[in-house]
Coordinates of C-alpha atoms in Angstrom, one line a residue:
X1 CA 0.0 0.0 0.0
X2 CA 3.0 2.2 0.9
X3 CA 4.4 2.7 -2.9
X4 CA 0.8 3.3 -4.0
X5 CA -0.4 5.8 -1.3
X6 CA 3.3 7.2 -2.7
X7 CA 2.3 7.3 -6.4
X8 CA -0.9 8.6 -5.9
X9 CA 0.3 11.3 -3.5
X10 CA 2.3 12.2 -6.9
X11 CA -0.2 12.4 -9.3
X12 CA -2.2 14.4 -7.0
X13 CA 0.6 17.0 -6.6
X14 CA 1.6 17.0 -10.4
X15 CA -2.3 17.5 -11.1
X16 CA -2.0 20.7 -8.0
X17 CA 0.8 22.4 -10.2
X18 CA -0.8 21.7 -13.6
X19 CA -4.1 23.1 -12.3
X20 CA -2.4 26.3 -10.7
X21 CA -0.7 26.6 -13.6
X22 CA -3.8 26.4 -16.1
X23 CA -7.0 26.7 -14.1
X24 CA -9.1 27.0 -17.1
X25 CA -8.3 23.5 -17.7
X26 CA -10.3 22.0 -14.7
X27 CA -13.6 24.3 -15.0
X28 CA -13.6 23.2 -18.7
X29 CA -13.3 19.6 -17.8
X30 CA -15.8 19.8 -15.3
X31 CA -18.4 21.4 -17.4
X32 CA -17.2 18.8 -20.7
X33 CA -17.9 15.9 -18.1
X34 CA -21.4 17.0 -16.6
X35 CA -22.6 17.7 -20.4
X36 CA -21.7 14.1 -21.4
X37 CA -22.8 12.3 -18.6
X38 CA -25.7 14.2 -17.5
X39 CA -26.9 16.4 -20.6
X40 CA -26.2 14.1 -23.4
X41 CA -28.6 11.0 -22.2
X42 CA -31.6 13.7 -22.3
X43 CA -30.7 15.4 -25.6
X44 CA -30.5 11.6 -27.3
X45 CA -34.5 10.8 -25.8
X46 CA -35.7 14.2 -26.6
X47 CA -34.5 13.2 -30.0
X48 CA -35.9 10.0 -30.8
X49 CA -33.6 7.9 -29.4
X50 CA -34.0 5.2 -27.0
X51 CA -35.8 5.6 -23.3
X52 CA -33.3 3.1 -21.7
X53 CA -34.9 2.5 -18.3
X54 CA -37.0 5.6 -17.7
X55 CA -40.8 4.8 -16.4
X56 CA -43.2 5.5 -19.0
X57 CA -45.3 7.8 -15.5
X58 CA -42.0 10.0 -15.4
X59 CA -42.7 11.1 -19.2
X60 CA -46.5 11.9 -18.6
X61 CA -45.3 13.1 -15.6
X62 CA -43.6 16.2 -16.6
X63 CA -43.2 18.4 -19.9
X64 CA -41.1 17.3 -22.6
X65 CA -39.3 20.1 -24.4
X66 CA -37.8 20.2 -27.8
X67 CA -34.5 19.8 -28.2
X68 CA -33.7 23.6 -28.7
X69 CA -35.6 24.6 -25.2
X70 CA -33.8 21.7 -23.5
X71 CA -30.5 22.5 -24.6
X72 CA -30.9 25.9 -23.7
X73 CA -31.8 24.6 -20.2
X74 CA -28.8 22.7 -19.6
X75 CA -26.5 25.4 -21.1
X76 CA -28.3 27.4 -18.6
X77 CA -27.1 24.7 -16.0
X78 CA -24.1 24.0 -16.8
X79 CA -21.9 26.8 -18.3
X80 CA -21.9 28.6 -15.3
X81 CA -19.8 26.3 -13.9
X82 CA -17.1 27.2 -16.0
X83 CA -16.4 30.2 -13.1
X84 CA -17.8 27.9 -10.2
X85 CA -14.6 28.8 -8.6
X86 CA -13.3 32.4 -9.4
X87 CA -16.7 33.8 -8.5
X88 CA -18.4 30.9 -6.4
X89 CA -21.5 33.1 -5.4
X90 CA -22.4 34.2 -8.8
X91 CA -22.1 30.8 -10.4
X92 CA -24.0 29.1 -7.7
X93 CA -26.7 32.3 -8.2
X94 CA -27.1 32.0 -12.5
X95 CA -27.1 28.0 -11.6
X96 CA -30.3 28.2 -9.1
X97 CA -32.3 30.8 -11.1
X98 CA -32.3 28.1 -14.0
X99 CA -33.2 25.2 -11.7
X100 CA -35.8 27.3 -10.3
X101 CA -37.0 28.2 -14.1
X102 CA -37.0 24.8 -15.2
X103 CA -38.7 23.3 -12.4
X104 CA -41.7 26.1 -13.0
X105 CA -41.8 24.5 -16.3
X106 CA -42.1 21.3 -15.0
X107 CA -39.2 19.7 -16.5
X108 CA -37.2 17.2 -15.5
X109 CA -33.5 17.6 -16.2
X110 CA -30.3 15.2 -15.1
X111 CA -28.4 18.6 -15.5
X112 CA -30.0 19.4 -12.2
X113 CA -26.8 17.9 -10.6
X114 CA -25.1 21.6 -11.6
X115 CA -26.8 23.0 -9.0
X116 CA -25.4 20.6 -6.3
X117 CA -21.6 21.0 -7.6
X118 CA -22.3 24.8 -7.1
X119 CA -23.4 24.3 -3.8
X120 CA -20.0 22.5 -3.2
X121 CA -17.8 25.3 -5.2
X122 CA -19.8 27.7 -2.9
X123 CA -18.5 26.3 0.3
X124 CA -15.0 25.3 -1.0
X125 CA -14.1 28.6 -2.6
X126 CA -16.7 31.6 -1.5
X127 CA -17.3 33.9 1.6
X128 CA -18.4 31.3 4.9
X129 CA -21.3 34.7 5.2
X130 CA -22.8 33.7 1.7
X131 CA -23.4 30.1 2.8
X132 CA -26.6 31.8 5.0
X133 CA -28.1 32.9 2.0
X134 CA -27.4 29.9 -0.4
X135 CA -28.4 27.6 2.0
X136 CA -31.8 29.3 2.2
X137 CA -32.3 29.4 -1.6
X138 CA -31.6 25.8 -2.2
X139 CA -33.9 24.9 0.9
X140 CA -36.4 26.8 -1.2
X141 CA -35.7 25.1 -4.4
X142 CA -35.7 21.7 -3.1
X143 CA -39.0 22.1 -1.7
X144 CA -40.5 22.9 -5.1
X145 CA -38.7 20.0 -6.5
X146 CA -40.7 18.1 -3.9
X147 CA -43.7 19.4 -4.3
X148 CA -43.7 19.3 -8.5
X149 CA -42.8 15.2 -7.7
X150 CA -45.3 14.6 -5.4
X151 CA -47.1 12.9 -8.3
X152 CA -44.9 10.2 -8.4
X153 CA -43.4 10.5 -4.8
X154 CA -44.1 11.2 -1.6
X155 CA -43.3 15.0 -0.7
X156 CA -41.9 14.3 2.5
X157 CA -39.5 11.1 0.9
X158 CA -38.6 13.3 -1.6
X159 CA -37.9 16.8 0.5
X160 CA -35.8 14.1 2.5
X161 CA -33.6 12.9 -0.4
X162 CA -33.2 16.4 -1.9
X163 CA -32.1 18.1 1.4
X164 CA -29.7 14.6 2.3
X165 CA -27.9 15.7 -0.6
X166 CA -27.8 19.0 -0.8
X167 CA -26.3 18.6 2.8
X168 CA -23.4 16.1 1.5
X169 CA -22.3 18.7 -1.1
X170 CA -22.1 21.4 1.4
X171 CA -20.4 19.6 4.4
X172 CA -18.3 17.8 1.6
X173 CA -17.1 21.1 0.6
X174 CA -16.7 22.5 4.3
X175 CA -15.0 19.1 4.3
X176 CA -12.4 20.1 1.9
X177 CA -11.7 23.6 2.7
X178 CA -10.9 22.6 6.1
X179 CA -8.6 19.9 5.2
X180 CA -6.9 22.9 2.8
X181 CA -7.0 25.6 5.8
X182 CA -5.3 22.9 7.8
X183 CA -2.6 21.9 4.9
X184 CA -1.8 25.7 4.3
X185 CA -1.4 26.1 7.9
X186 CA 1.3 23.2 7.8
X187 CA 3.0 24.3 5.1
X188 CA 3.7 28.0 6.5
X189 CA 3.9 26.6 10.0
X190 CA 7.2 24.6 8.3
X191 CA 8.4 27.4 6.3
X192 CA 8.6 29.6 9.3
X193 CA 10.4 26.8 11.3
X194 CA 12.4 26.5 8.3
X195 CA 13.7 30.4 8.5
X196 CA 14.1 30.0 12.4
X197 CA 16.3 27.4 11.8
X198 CA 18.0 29.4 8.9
X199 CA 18.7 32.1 11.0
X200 CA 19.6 30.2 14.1
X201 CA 22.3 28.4 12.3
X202 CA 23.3 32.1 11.0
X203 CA 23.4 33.6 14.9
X204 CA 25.1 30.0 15.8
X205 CA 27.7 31.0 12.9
X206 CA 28.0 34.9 14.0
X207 CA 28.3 33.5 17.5
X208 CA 31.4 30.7 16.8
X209 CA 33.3 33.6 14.5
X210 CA 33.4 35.8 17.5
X211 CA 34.2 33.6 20.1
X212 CA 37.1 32.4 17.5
X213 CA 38.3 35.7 17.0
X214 CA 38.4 36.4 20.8
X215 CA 40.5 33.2 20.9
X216 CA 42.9 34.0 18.1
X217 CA 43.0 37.6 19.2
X218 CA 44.1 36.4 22.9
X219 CA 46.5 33.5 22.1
X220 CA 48.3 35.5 19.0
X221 CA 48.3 38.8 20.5
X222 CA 49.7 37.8 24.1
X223 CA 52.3 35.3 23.1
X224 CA 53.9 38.0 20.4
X225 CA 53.8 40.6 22.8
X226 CA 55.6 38.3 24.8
X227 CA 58.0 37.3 22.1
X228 CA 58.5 40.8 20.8
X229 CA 59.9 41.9 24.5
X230 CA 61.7 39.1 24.8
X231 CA 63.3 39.8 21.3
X232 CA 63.9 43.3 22.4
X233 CA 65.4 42.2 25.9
X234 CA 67.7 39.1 23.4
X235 CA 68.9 42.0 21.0
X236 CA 70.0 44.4 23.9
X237 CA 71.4 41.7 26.3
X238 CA 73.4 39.8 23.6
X239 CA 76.2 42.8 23.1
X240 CA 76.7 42.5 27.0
X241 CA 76.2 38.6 27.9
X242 CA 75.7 35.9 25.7
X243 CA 74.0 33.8 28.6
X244 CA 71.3 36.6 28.7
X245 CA 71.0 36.4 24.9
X246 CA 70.9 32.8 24.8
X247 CA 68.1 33.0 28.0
X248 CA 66.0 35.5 25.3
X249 CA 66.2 33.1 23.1
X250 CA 65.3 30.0 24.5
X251 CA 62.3 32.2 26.2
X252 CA 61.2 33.1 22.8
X253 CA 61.3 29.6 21.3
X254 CA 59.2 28.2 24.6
X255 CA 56.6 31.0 24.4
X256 CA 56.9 30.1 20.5
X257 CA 55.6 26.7 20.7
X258 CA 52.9 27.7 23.4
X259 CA 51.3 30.1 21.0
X260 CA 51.7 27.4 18.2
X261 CA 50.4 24.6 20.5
X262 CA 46.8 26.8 21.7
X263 CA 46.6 27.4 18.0
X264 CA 46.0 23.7 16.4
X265 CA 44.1 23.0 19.9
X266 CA 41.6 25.9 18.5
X267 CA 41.9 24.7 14.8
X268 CA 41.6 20.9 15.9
X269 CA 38.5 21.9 17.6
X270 CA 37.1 23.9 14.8
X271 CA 38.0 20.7 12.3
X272 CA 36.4 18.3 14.6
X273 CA 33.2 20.6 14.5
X274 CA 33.0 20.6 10.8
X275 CA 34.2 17.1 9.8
X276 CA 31.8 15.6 12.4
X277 CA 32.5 13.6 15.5
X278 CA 35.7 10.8 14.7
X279 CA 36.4 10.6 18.2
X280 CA 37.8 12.3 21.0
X281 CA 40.2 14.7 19.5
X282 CA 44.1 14.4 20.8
X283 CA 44.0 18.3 22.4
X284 CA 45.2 19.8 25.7
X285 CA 42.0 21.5 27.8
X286 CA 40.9 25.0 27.6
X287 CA 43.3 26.8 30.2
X288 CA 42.0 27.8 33.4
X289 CA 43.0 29.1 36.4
X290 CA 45.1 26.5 37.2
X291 CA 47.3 27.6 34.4
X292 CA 47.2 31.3 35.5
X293 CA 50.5 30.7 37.5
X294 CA 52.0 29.7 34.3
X295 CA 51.0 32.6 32.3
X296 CA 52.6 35.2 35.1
X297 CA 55.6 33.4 35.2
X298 CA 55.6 33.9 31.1
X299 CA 55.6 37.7 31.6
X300 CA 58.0 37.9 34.3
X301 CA 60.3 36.4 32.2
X302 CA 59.2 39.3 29.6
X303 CA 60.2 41.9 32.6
X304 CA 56.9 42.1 34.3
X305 CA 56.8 41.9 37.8
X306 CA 53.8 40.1 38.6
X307 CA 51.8 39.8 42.2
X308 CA 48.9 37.3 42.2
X309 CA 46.6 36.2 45.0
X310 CA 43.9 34.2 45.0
X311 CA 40.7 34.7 47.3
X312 CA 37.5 33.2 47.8
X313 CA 36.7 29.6 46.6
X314 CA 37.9 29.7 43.1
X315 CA 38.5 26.0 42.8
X316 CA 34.9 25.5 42.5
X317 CA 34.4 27.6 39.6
X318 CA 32.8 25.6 36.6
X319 CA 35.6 25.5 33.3
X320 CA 33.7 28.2 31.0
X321 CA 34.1 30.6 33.8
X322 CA 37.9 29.8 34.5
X323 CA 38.3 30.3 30.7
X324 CA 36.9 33.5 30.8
X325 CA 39.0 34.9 33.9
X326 CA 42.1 33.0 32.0
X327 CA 41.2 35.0 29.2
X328 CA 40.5 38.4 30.5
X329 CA 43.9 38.4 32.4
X330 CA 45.8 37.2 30.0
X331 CA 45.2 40.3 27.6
X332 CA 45.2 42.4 30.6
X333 CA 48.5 41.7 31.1
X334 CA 49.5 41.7 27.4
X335 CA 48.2 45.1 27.4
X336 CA 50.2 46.2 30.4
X337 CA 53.3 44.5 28.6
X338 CA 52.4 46.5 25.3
X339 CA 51.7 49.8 26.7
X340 CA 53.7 49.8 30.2
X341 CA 56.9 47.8 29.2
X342 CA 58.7 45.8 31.2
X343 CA 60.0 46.9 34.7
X344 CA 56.0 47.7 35.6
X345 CA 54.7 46.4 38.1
X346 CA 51.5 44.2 38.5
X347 CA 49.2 43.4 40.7
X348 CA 46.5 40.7 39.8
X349 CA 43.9 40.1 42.1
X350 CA 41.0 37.1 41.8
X351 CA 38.0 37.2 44.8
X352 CA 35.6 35.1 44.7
X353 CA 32.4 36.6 47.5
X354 CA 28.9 34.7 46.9
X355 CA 28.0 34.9 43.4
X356 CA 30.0 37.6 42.6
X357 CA 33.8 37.2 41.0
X358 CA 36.3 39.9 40.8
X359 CA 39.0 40.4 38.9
X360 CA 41.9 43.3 39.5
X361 CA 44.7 43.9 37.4
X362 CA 46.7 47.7 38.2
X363 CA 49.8 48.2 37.0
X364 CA 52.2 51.3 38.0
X365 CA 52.6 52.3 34.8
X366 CA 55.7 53.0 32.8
X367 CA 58.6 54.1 34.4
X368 CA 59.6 58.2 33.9
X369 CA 56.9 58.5 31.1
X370 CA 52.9 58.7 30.9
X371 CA 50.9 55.4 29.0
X372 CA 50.3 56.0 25.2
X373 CA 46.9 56.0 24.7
X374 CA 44.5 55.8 21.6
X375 CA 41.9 58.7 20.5
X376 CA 39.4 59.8 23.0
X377 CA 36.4 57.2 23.0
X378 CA 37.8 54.4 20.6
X379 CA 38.8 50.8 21.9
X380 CA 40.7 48.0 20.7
X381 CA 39.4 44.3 20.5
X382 CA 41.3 43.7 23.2
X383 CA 39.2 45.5 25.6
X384 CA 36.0 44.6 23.2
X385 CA 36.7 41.2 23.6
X386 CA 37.5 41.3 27.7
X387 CA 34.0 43.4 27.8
X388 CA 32.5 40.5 25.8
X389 CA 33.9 37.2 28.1
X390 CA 32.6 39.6 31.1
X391 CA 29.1 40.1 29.4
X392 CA 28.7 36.0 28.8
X393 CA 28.1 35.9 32.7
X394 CA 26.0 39.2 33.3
X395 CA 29.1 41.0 34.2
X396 CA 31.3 43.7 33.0
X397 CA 34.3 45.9 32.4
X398 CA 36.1 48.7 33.4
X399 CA 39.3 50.0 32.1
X400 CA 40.8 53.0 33.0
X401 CA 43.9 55.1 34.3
X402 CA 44.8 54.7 37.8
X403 CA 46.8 56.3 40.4
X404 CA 49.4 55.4 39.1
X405 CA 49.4 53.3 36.4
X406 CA 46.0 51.6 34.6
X407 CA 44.2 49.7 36.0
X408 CA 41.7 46.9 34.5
X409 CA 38.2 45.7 36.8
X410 CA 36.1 43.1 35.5
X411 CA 32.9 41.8 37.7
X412 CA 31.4 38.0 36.7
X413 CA 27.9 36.9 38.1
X414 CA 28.2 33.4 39.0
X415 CA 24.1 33.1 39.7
X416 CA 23.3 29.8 37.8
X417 CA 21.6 30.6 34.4
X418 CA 18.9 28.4 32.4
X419 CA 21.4 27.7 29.3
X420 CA 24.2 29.1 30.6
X421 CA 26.9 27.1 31.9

């Protein structure tokens, strides 16, 4: 049943398409259909031809026109089905005035069917308000098809059958355009989810691109800045002491394959994302503050001289926070290196007090000279991206000269968050 449910499901579509496509085609089908089947048998007796199987009463019954008047009363029938469903109302209107003429003139037609298709067209395609009003007029009519029968049957029998089917045409139709209100509501229902999904795949992209640049920004920027001092320091240290120099060096080359190592770790992750899952990928953790010890030493060996305590329970902090406090202090510090040089002084501070999270970094400042600073009002992604990693946990950032020196506050809420880990 499955492949011809299937097959049938494609016809029905491939007939949808032609039909939008040529609508002309269906009403003229319709109305070719209805002639043959329902027109034709009572143009071939009014003719001459053979009665088939009609009682001999039904002739004496009612008036027998000529051929001319009949077919004037089935075009009169039929042809107004040819706009049945561009203007339902008016169709179903011409269709019931002819019924209602014929029937006057007490002649029996099988083009009466038009009338009931109408009635279906009418609920399927026109305004639910002019359902009232149709419903009245074919009440109407039906009752003087009973009553011009009653020679043959029963009024009541008759009423009964007429109004049986004139209510399978209309709830047959209601049928339909339900079923269609319900399909069209499916379809748009899917295309919206469709665009949600679109765009949540775009803000998913937006999102990764940023929180790759931060990551790039951090590990390239803080490890050159490193390097670049420690080139400096190498350069002026090798006229006076080759163990100094060769100290630079080795610094450099250390710091070197840090900076390289952090890079494929983001890269691998990235490649695992888009090549799928192929199992856990060989890659050192996201630092945290475990490995904040580690990063001062890297800058004292630059020149900084780093203070850092520790207070509060920061063991317990979950890893996305850790990476973010990581994070924030090392471009801190990369910036103090930058703009202070070495021989500055540093103090780093981490307090952890209920659900709030501090972090401190104030340097003195550059010996004998004031900090270069950019134009008024403009910020680099260093302090865009710090201001960022705070915002990810309802916090923010500060940055700002200091008495002396600069100093750099950022405040984390650690209230648990539905999504946010």
């Amino acid at each position: 049943m499955g492949p011809l449910v299937a097959r049938f499901a494609r016809a029905g579509q491939r007939l949808r398409h032609a039909d939008r496509a040529r609508p002309w085609v269906l009403d003229t089908t319709v109305v070719v259909l209805v002639f043959l089947l329902f027109c034709l048998p009572d143009l071939v007796h009014a003719g001459g031809g053979p009665d088939g199987d009609e009682p001999h009463h039904l002739r004496l019954a009612f008036t027998q026109l000529p051929v001319a008047g009949m077919l004037a009363l089935q075009a009169g029938l039929v042809l107004p089905l040819l706009w049945r469903r561009r203007r339902p109302a008016v169709a179903f209107g011409a269709v019931a005035a002819v019924f209602v003429l014929q029937w006057s003139l007490d002649v029996l037609l099988r083009a009466d069917i038009a009338l009931f298709i109408a009635l279906y067209s009418l609920a399927l395609h026109g305004r639910p308000r002019q359902l009232t009003r149709a419903c009245a007029v074919m009440a109407g009519a039906m009752a003087l098809v009973a009553v011009r029968v009653s020679a043959v049957v029963s009024v009541w029998d008759a009423l009964f059958f007429l109004l049986s089917t004139a209510t399978a045409a209309l709830a047959l139709g209601l049928a339909v355009r339900i079923r269609r209100a319900q399909l069209a509501g499916l379809r748009d229902r899917a295309t919206r989810l469709e665009i949600e999904r679109d765009q949540r795949s775009r803000l998913a992209a937006a999102a990764e691109r940023a929180r790759v640049a931060r990551e790039m920004h951090d590990i390239v920027g803080h490890n050159l800045a490193v390097m670049i001092t420690l080139a400096d320091a190498g350069a002026y240290a090798g006229t006076g002491s080759a163990e100094r120099g060769r100290e630079a060096l080795r610094l450099i080359g250390d710091t070197g394959r840090q900076a390289l190592g952090e890079l494929r770790r983001v890269l691998g992750v990235l490649r695992e994302a888009s090549d799928g899952p192929r199992g856990e990928p060989e890659l050192s953790p996201q630092p945290g503050l475990a490995d904040l010890d580690a990063l001062c030493e890297g800058v004292r060996a630059a020149g900084l001289e780093v203070f850092y305590r520790t207070a509060g329970d920061v063991e317990a902090l979950d890893s996305g926070v850790q990476l973010a406090v990581y994070r924030i202090v090392q471009e801190a510090l990369t910036n103090t290196l930058k703009h202070a040089g070495a021989e500055t002084r540093v103090n780093l501070a981490i307090v952890v007090r209920g659900t709030r999270l501090t972090i401190t970094v104030q340097d003195t400042g550059p010996a004998g000279a004031e900090r270069p600073s950019g134009p008024a009002n403009e910020e680099g992604h260093g302090l865009v991206g710090m201001r960022e990693r705070a915002a990810l946990y309802g916090g923010s950032l500060s940055a700002g000269p200091a008495d002396p020196g600069w100093t750099v506050e950022a405040v984390l809420d650690l209230t648990p968050q539905d999504g946010v880990r």
